[in-house]
Coordinates of C-alpha atoms in Angstrom, one line a residue:
X20 CA 84.7 116.0 -31.6
X21 CA 83.4 112.5 -32.7
X22 CA 86.8 111.0 -31.8
X23 CA 86.6 112.7 -28.4
X24 CA 83.1 111.4 -27.8
X25 CA 84.2 107.9 -28.6
X26 CA 87.2 108.3 -26.3
X27 CA 84.8 109.4 -23.6
X28 CA 82.7 106.3 -24.4
X29 CA 85.8 104.2 -23.7
X30 CA 86.6 105.9 -20.4
X31 CA 83.0 105.7 -19.2
X32 CA 82.6 102.1 -20.2
X33 CA 85.8 101.2 -18.4
X34 CA 84.6 102.9 -15.2
X35 CA 81.1 101.4 -15.6
X36 CA 82.7 98.0 -15.7
X37 CA 84.4 98.4 -12.3
X38 CA 81.2 99.9 -10.7
X39 CA 79.0 97.2 -12.1
X40 CA 81.3 94.5 -10.8
X41 CA 80.8 95.6 -7.2
X42 CA 77.1 96.1 -7.5
X43 CA 76.5 92.8 -9.3
X44 CA 78.8 90.7 -7.0
X45 CA 77.2 91.8 -3.7
X46 CA 73.9 90.2 -4.6
X47 CA 75.5 86.9 -5.6
X48 CA 77.6 86.4 -2.5
X49 CA 75.2 83.9 -0.8
X50 CA 75.2 81.8 -4.0
X51 CA 79.0 81.9 -4.2
X52 CA 79.2 80.9 -0.6
X53 CA 76.9 77.9 -1.1
X54 CA 78.5 76.6 -4.3
X55 CA 82.1 77.0 -3.2
X56 CA 81.5 75.9 0.4
X57 CA 83.0 79.0 1.9
X58 CA 83.0 80.1 5.5
X59 CA 81.8 83.6 6.4
X60 CA 85.4 84.7 6.7
X61 CA 86.2 83.4 3.2
X62 CA 83.1 85.1 1.8
X63 CA 84.1 88.4 3.4
X64 CA 87.5 88.2 1.8
X65 CA 86.0 88.0 -1.7
X66 CA 84.9 91.6 -1.0
X67 CA 87.8 92.7 1.3
X68 CA 90.6 91.5 -1.0
X69 CA 89.4 93.8 -3.8
X70 CA 88.8 96.8 -1.5
X71 CA 92.1 96.4 0.3
X72 CA 94.2 96.4 -2.9
X73 CA 92.0 99.0 -4.7
X74 CA 92.2 101.6 -1.9
X75 CA 95.9 100.9 -1.1
X76 CA 97.1 101.4 -4.7
X77 CA 94.8 104.2 -6.0
X78 CA 97.2 107.0 -5.3
X79 CA 99.9 105.0 -6.9
X80 CA 97.7 104.5 -10.0
X81 CA 97.2 108.2 -10.2
X82 CA 100.9 108.9 -10.0
X83 CA 101.7 106.4 -12.6
X84 CA 99.1 108.1 -14.9
X85 CA 100.9 111.4 -14.4
X86 CA 104.3 110.0 -15.1
X87 CA 103.7 107.3 -17.7
X88 CA 100.7 108.8 -19.4
X89 CA 97.0 108.4 -18.6
X90 CA 96.3 106.5 -21.8
X91 CA 99.0 103.9 -21.2
X92 CA 98.0 103.3 -17.6
X93 CA 94.3 103.2 -18.4
X94 CA 94.9 100.5 -21.0
X95 CA 97.0 98.6 -18.6
X96 CA 94.2 98.8 -16.0
X97 CA 91.6 97.7 -18.5
X98 CA 93.8 94.7 -19.4
X99 CA 94.5 93.7 -15.8
X100 CA 90.8 94.1 -14.8
X101 CA 89.5 92.2 -17.8
X102 CA 91.9 89.2 -17.5
X103 CA 91.4 89.0 -13.7
X104 CA 87.6 89.1 -14.2
X105 CA 88.0 86.0 -16.5
X106 CA 90.0 84.3 -13.9
X107 CA 87.5 85.1 -11.2
X108 CA 84.6 83.8 -13.3
X109 CA 86.4 80.5 -13.9
X110 CA 87.7 80.1 -10.3
X111 CA 87.1 76.6 -8.9
X112 CA 87.7 77.4 -5.2
X113 CA 87.7 80.2 -2.7
X114 CA 91.4 80.8 -2.8
X115 CA 91.5 81.3 -6.5
X116 CA 88.6 83.6 -6.4
X117 CA 90.0 85.8 -3.6
X118 CA 93.3 86.0 -5.5
X119 CA 91.6 87.0 -8.7
X120 CA 89.6 89.6 -6.8
X121 CA 92.8 91.1 -5.4
X122 CA 94.2 91.4 -9.0
X123 CA 90.9 93.0 -10.0
X124 CA 91.7 95.6 -7.3
X125 CA 95.0 96.3 -9.0
X126 CA 93.3 96.9 -12.3
X127 CA 90.6 99.1 -10.7
X128 CA 93.3 101.2 -9.0
X129 CA 94.9 101.9 -12.4
X130 CA 91.5 102.5 -14.1
X131 CA 89.7 104.8 -11.7
X132 CA 92.1 107.8 -11.3
X133 CA 93.2 107.7 -15.0
X134 CA 89.6 107.9 -16.1
X135 CA 89.2 111.4 -14.7
X136 CA 92.7 112.3 -15.8
X137 CA 91.8 111.4 -19.4
X138 CA 88.6 113.4 -19.3
X139 CA 90.7 116.4 -18.1
X140 CA 93.0 115.9 -21.1
X141 CA 90.3 115.3 -23.6
X142 CA 88.1 118.3 -22.6
X143 CA 90.3 121.3 -21.7
X144 CA 87.4 123.6 -22.0
X145 CA 85.7 123.9 -18.5
X146 CA 82.2 123.8 -19.9
X147 CA 82.8 120.7 -22.0
X148 CA 84.7 119.0 -19.2
X149 CA 81.8 119.6 -16.8
X150 CA 79.4 117.9 -19.3
X151 CA 81.8 115.0 -19.8
X152 CA 82.2 114.5 -16.0
X153 CA 78.4 114.5 -15.8
X154 CA 78.2 111.7 -18.3
X155 CA 81.0 109.8 -16.5
X156 CA 79.3 110.3 -13.2
X157 CA 76.1 108.9 -14.6
X158 CA 77.8 105.6 -15.2
X159 CA 78.1 105.0 -11.5
X160 CA 74.3 105.6 -11.1
X161 CA 73.5 103.3 -13.9
X162 CA 75.6 100.6 -12.3
X163 CA 73.5 101.0 -9.2
X164 CA 70.4 100.5 -11.3
X165 CA 71.6 97.5 -13.3
X166 CA 73.9 95.8 -10.8
X167 CA 71.6 94.4 -8.2
X168 CA 69.0 93.3 -10.8
X169 CA 71.6 91.7 -13.0
X170 CA 73.2 90.0 -9.9
X171 CA 69.8 88.7 -8.8
X172 CA 69.0 87.3 -12.3
X173 CA 72.4 85.6 -12.6
X174 CA 72.1 84.1 -9.1
X175 CA 68.7 82.6 -9.9
X176 CA 69.2 81.5 -13.5
X177 CA 72.9 81.2 -14.4
X178 CA 76.2 80.0 -13.0
X179 CA 77.6 82.5 -10.5
X180 CA 80.8 82.9 -12.6
X181 CA 78.9 85.1 -15.0
X182 CA 79.0 87.8 -12.3
X183 CA 82.6 88.3 -13.3
X184 CA 82.6 87.0 -16.9
X185 CA 80.3 89.8 -18.1
X186 CA 83.3 92.1 -17.6
X187 CA 85.2 90.3 -20.4
X188 CA 83.2 91.6 -23.4
X189 CA 82.8 95.0 -21.8
X190 CA 86.6 95.2 -21.3
X191 CA 87.3 94.1 -24.8
X192 CA 85.0 96.8 -26.3
X193 CA 86.4 99.5 -24.0
X194 CA 90.0 98.6 -24.9
X195 CA 89.2 98.6 -28.6
X196 CA 87.6 102.1 -28.4
X197 CA 90.5 103.4 -26.2
X198 CA 93.2 102.1 -28.6
X199 CA 91.5 103.9 -31.5
X200 CA 90.1 107.1 -30.0
X201 CA 92.3 108.1 -27.1
X202 CA 95.5 109.7 -28.2
X203 CA 98.6 109.9 -26.0
X204 CA 99.3 113.3 -24.3
X205 CA 102.0 115.1 -26.2
X206 CA 104.1 116.1 -23.2
X207 CA 104.8 114.4 -19.9
X208 CA 104.7 117.0 -17.1
X209 CA 105.9 114.6 -14.4
X210 CA 109.1 112.5 -14.7
X211 CA 109.7 110.9 -11.3
X212 CA 107.7 108.1 -9.8
X213 CA 108.5 109.4 -6.3
X214 CA 109.1 105.8 -4.9
X215 CA 109.1 106.9 -1.2
X216 CA 105.7 108.5 -1.7
X217 CA 104.3 105.5 -3.6
X218 CA 105.5 103.0 -0.9
X219 CA 104.4 105.0 2.1
X220 CA 101.0 106.0 0.7
X221 CA 100.3 102.4 -0.3
X222 CA 101.3 101.2 3.1
X223 CA 99.3 103.7 5.0
X224 CA 96.1 103.2 2.9
X225 CA 96.4 99.4 2.9
X226 CA 96.9 99.3 6.7
X227 CA 94.0 101.7 7.4
X228 CA 91.7 99.8 5.0
X229 CA 92.6 96.5 6.6
X230 CA 91.9 97.8 10.1
X231 CA 88.5 99.2 9.1
X232 CA 87.5 96.0 7.4
X233 CA 88.6 93.6 10.1
X234 CA 88.2 95.8 13.2
X235 CA 84.6 94.8 13.9
X236 CA 85.2 91.1 13.8
X237 CA 88.7 91.0 15.4
X238 CA 87.9 93.7 18.0
X239 CA 89.1 97.3 17.8
X240 CA 91.5 96.9 20.7
X241 CA 93.0 93.6 19.5
X242 CA 96.8 93.6 18.9
X243 CA 96.5 93.0 15.2
X244 CA 94.0 95.9 14.6
X245 CA 96.0 98.3 16.9
X246 CA 99.2 97.3 15.0
X247 CA 97.4 98.1 11.7
X248 CA 96.3 101.5 12.9
X249 CA 99.8 102.1 14.2
X250 CA 101.4 101.2 10.9
X251 CA 98.9 103.4 9.0
X252 CA 99.8 106.4 11.2
X253 CA 103.6 105.9 11.0
X254 CA 103.4 105.4 7.2
X255 CA 101.2 108.5 6.9
X256 CA 103.7 110.6 8.8
X257 CA 106.5 109.2 6.7
X258 CA 104.5 110.0 3.5
X259 CA 104.1 113.7 4.6
X260 CA 107.9 113.9 5.4
X261 CA 108.8 112.3 2.1
X262 CA 106.5 114.7 0.1
X263 CA 108.0 117.8 1.8
X264 CA 111.5 116.8 0.6
X265 CA 110.8 115.3 -2.8
X266 CA 111.9 117.2 -5.9
X267 CA 108.7 116.1 -7.7
X268 CA 106.3 115.1 -4.9
X269 CA 103.5 112.8 -5.7
X270 CA 101.0 115.2 -3.9
X271 CA 101.9 118.8 -3.7
X272 CA 100.7 119.5 -0.1
X273 CA 100.0 123.1 -1.1
X274 CA 97.0 121.9 -3.0
X275 CA 95.2 121.5 0.3
X276 CA 95.4 125.3 0.8
X277 CA 92.7 125.5 -1.8
X278 CA 89.4 126.0 -0.1
X279 CA 87.6 124.4 -2.9
X280 CA 89.9 121.3 -3.2
X281 CA 90.0 120.7 0.6
X282 CA 86.3 121.6 1.1
X283 CA 85.3 119.4 -1.8
X284 CA 87.2 116.5 -0.2
X285 CA 85.5 117.0 3.1
X286 CA 82.0 117.4 1.5
X287 CA 82.5 114.3 -0.6
X288 CA 83.8 112.4 2.4
X289 CA 80.8 113.4 4.5
X290 CA 78.5 112.2 1.7
X291 CA 80.4 108.9 1.5
X292 CA 80.4 108.4 5.3
X293 CA 76.7 109.0 5.7
X294 CA 75.4 107.1 2.6
X295 CA 77.7 104.1 2.0
X296 CA 76.8 102.5 5.3
X297 CA 73.1 103.0 4.8
X298 CA 73.2 101.7 1.3
X299 CA 75.1 98.7 2.6
X300 CA 72.3 97.8 5.0
X301 CA 69.3 98.9 2.8
X302 CA 69.1 95.6 1.0
X303 CA 68.7 93.8 4.3
X304 CA 66.0 96.3 5.4
X305 CA 64.0 95.8 2.2
X306 CA 64.2 92.0 2.4
X307 CA 64.1 91.4 6.2
X308 CA 61.6 94.1 7.1
X309 CA 59.5 94.9 4.0
X310 CA 59.7 91.3 2.8
X311 CA 61.1 92.0 -0.7
X312 CA 62.6 89.2 -2.7
X313 CA 66.3 89.6 -3.7
X314 CA 65.3 90.6 -7.3
X315 CA 62.6 93.0 -6.0
X316 CA 65.1 94.5 -3.6
X317 CA 67.5 95.1 -6.4
X318 CA 64.8 96.5 -8.7
X319 CA 63.7 98.9 -5.9
X320 CA 66.9 101.0 -6.5
X321 CA 66.4 101.3 -10.3
X322 CA 64.2 104.4 -10.4
X323 CA 66.5 106.2 -7.9
X324 CA 69.6 105.3 -9.9
X325 CA 68.1 106.2 -13.3
X326 CA 67.1 109.6 -11.9
X327 CA 70.6 110.1 -10.5
X328 CA 72.1 109.3 -13.9
X329 CA 69.8 111.8 -15.7
X330 CA 70.4 114.6 -13.2
X331 CA 74.2 113.9 -13.3
X332 CA 74.2 114.7 -17.0
X333 CA 72.0 117.8 -16.5
X334 CA 73.8 119.1 -13.4
X335 CA 76.1 121.4 -15.3
X336 CA 73.1 123.5 -16.3
X337 CA 71.9 123.7 -12.7
X338 CA 75.3 124.8 -11.6
X339 CA 75.3 127.6 -14.2
X340 CA 72.1 128.8 -12.7
X341 CA 72.7 128.4 -9.0
X342 CA 76.5 128.3 -8.6
X343 CA 78.5 125.3 -7.4
X344 CA 78.1 125.9 -3.6
X345 CA 74.3 126.2 -3.8
X346 CA 74.0 123.2 -6.1
X347 CA 76.1 120.9 -3.9
X348 CA 74.3 122.2 -0.8
X349 CA 70.9 121.5 -2.4
X350 CA 72.1 118.0 -3.3
X351 CA 73.2 117.3 0.3
X352 CA 69.9 118.7 1.6
X353 CA 67.8 116.5 -0.6
X354 CA 69.8 113.4 0.3
X355 CA 69.7 114.2 4.0
X356 CA 66.0 114.8 4.1
X357 CA 65.4 111.6 2.1
X358 CA 67.4 109.5 4.5
X359 CA 65.6 111.1 7.5
X360 CA 62.2 110.4 6.0
X361 CA 63.0 106.8 5.2
X362 CA 63.6 106.4 9.0
X363 CA 59.9 106.9 9.4
X364 CA 58.9 104.0 7.3
X365 CA 57.6 101.2 9.5
X366 CA 57.4 97.4 9.1
X367 CA 54.0 97.8 7.4
X368 CA 55.4 100.1 4.7
X369 CA 55.5 99.2 1.0
X370 CA 57.4 100.4 -2.0
X371 CA 55.1 103.3 -2.5
X372 CA 56.2 104.6 0.9
X373 CA 59.9 104.5 0.1
X374 CA 59.9 105.4 -3.6
X375 CA 59.4 109.2 -3.1
X376 CA 62.5 109.3 -0.8
X377 CA 64.5 107.1 -3.0
X378 CA 63.8 109.5 -5.8
X379 CA 64.7 112.5 -3.6
X380 CA 68.0 110.8 -2.8
X381 CA 68.7 110.1 -6.5
X382 CA 68.0 113.8 -7.4
X383 CA 70.4 115.0 -4.7
X384 CA 73.2 112.6 -5.5
X385 CA 73.0 113.7 -9.2
X386 CA 73.5 117.3 -8.1
X387 CA 76.9 116.5 -6.5
X388 CA 78.5 115.5 -9.8
X389 CA 79.8 119.1 -10.6
X390 CA 81.9 118.9 -7.5
X391 CA 84.2 116.5 -9.2
X392 CA 84.7 118.7 -12.2
X393 CA 85.3 121.7 -10.0
X394 CA 88.0 120.0 -7.9
X395 CA 89.9 118.8 -10.9
X396 CA 89.8 122.0 -13.0
X397 CA 92.3 123.8 -10.8
X398 CA 95.0 121.1 -10.9
X399 CA 98.3 122.0 -12.5
X400 CA 99.3 120.2 -15.7
X401 CA 100.4 116.6 -14.9
X402 CA 98.6 116.4 -11.5
X403 CA 95.1 115.3 -12.6
X404 CA 95.9 111.6 -12.1
X405 CA 97.0 112.0 -8.5
X406 CA 94.2 114.5 -7.8
X407 CA 91.7 112.0 -9.1
X408 CA 93.3 109.4 -6.9
X409 CA 93.0 111.6 -3.8
X410 CA 89.4 112.3 -4.5
X411 CA 88.6 108.6 -4.9
X412 CA 90.6 107.5 -1.9
X413 CA 88.8 110.0 0.3
X414 CA 85.4 108.5 -0.9
X415 CA 86.6 105.0 -0.4
X416 CA 88.0 105.5 3.1
X417 CA 85.1 107.7 4.3
X418 CA 82.8 105.1 2.8
X419 CA 84.5 102.3 4.8
X420 CA 84.3 104.5 7.9
X421 CA 80.6 104.9 7.3
X422 CA 80.0 101.1 7.0
X423 CA 82.2 100.5 10.1
X424 CA 80.8 103.2 12.4
X425 CA 77.2 103.1 11.3
X426 CA 77.3 99.3 11.3
X427 CA 78.6 99.3 14.8
X428 CA 75.9 101.7 15.9
X429 CA 73.2 99.4 14.3
X430 CA 74.6 96.3 15.8
X431 CA 74.9 97.8 19.3
X432 CA 71.4 99.3 19.2
X433 CA 70.0 96.1 18.0
X434 CA 71.7 94.0 20.7
X435 CA 70.6 96.3 23.5
X436 CA 67.0 96.9 22.5
X437 CA 65.5 93.8 24.2
X438 CA 63.1 93.4 21.3
X439 CA 62.4 90.4 19.1
X440 CA 64.9 90.1 16.2
X441 CA 62.8 91.8 13.5
X442 CA 61.6 94.8 15.6
X443 CA 65.1 95.1 17.0
X444 CA 66.6 95.4 13.5
X445 CA 64.0 97.9 12.4
X446 CA 64.5 100.0 15.5
X447 CA 68.3 99.9 15.1
X448 CA 68.1 100.6 11.3
X449 CA 65.8 103.6 11.8
X450 CA 68.1 105.0 14.5
X451 CA 71.1 104.6 12.2
X452 CA 69.3 106.4 9.4
X453 CA 68.7 109.4 11.6
X454 CA 72.4 109.5 12.5
X455 CA 73.4 109.2 8.8
X456 CA 70.9 112.0 7.9
X457 CA 72.4 114.3 10.5
X458 CA 75.9 113.6 9.1
X459 CA 74.9 114.3 5.5
X460 CA 73.0 117.5 6.5
X461 CA 76.2 118.6 8.2
X462 CA 77.8 118.8 4.7
X463 CA 75.5 121.7 3.8
X464 CA 77.3 124.5 5.7
X465 CA 80.7 122.9 4.7
X466 CA 79.7 123.1 1.0
X467 CA 78.3 126.6 1.2
X468 CA 81.5 127.9 2.8
X469 CA 84.2 125.9 1.0
X470 CA 82.7 126.0 -2.5
X471 CA 81.6 129.6 -2.7
X472 CA 83.3 131.9 -5.1
X473 CA 83.0 135.6 -4.6
X474 CA 82.1 137.7 -7.6
X475 CA 84.8 139.8 -9.2
X476 CA 83.8 143.4 -9.3
X477 CA 82.5 144.4 -12.7
X478 CA 82.4 140.8 -13.9
X479 CA 79.6 138.2 -14.0
X480 CA 79.8 135.1 -11.9
X481 CA 81.4 132.0 -13.5
X482 CA 79.2 130.1 -15.9
X483 CA 80.9 126.7 -15.7
X484 CA 81.1 124.3 -12.8
X485 CA 84.6 123.4 -13.9
X486 CA 86.1 126.8 -13.3
X487 CA 85.6 127.0 -9.6
X488 CA 88.9 125.8 -8.2
X489 CA 91.4 128.2 -9.7
X490 CA 90.9 131.2 -7.5
X491 CA 89.2 129.7 -4.4
X492 CA 92.2 129.9 -2.1

């Protein structure tokens, strides 16, 4: 058990490193722009290059984990991410930094799905797996707490390169732990890479991600964006055709017949759509409307993120009491209500007005962690890597959709309000919050329907969150 705990520490530290990188870097972008003399377009590509490669290759990373072994791919991802972080921190110009960020995306695409695959291998018992996923899920919340504050501190007191250089010691420790504590799986259940599936999935996801990132600036009806959407559609069709004919398909399409798996993807996607866009604009709201400094704006998220991390660890117990469907629905309700109430905070509001709703959101988000364990528990042997990739891809794509659609709503409402800039932004932000709240609340009936599990006559309800997928068809 001690060795497995140390292995879990390696997995969670590797995931924490990738999450922290994003949250730290966003705060430092203005400093990077000023010191490297970047244009707005160049600055955007520091973020976009990472997201584009990460989202495009995540399914491929999951497949590689299933074929080559999750341990081997996880270590490769750690090495790539750590070395590219060093290159990013030492970059002398925008081109070198964008290139390093793209390579970071490769490392993250290998790390992210294999982390969950390793947890599935390390903890075959559903109850233990649920607790392990809770601990793993808490790392994302902690990165939300530490990232903005760390980014603000580095921006004000250190060279911007430390935004990326802090990954180097973290990566070295994670790799040392993984080499010692994580043992290779004894049997490979998958033998074929499914090259047609790898190529078509990567093409479809990369083209879709590019269109979502660049559509707002280039124009949604511009030839380049329409071509990107067209390529994404054609590649997606080709992917489905390839999977139906493959001897060992990358994704067994029959998995989507599982009500829990498909419903879990939809519920998780709704959460990502409604929340990612709002989180993206919340720092602007805190600074431009409530007059927070950058460090104060980052610190404002700390109590929410800490509560989210604590609840994520304890969520397994809540699921045993309430069941998976009710737990997830309660989490969506708490988040939706919190977003709706934040829409009522005016320009004269202070931190005391937003803190209760930040805490409500953190509580709700923590309750969604058992959903991940439930979706992975019903995967056949050798499929956990790709299943993890599908889950993370859905969150990434829906999150980008949220940023794109909600951002477009905010911009359109602000431009057409006829108010002064600050009141116009507040009005548009409040309107967008209401829309996001409605979208998140719409996940409640989806979760209640898709994640329910009927009782077997004469047997008690399942006790572990991780057991929910198997008979939910």
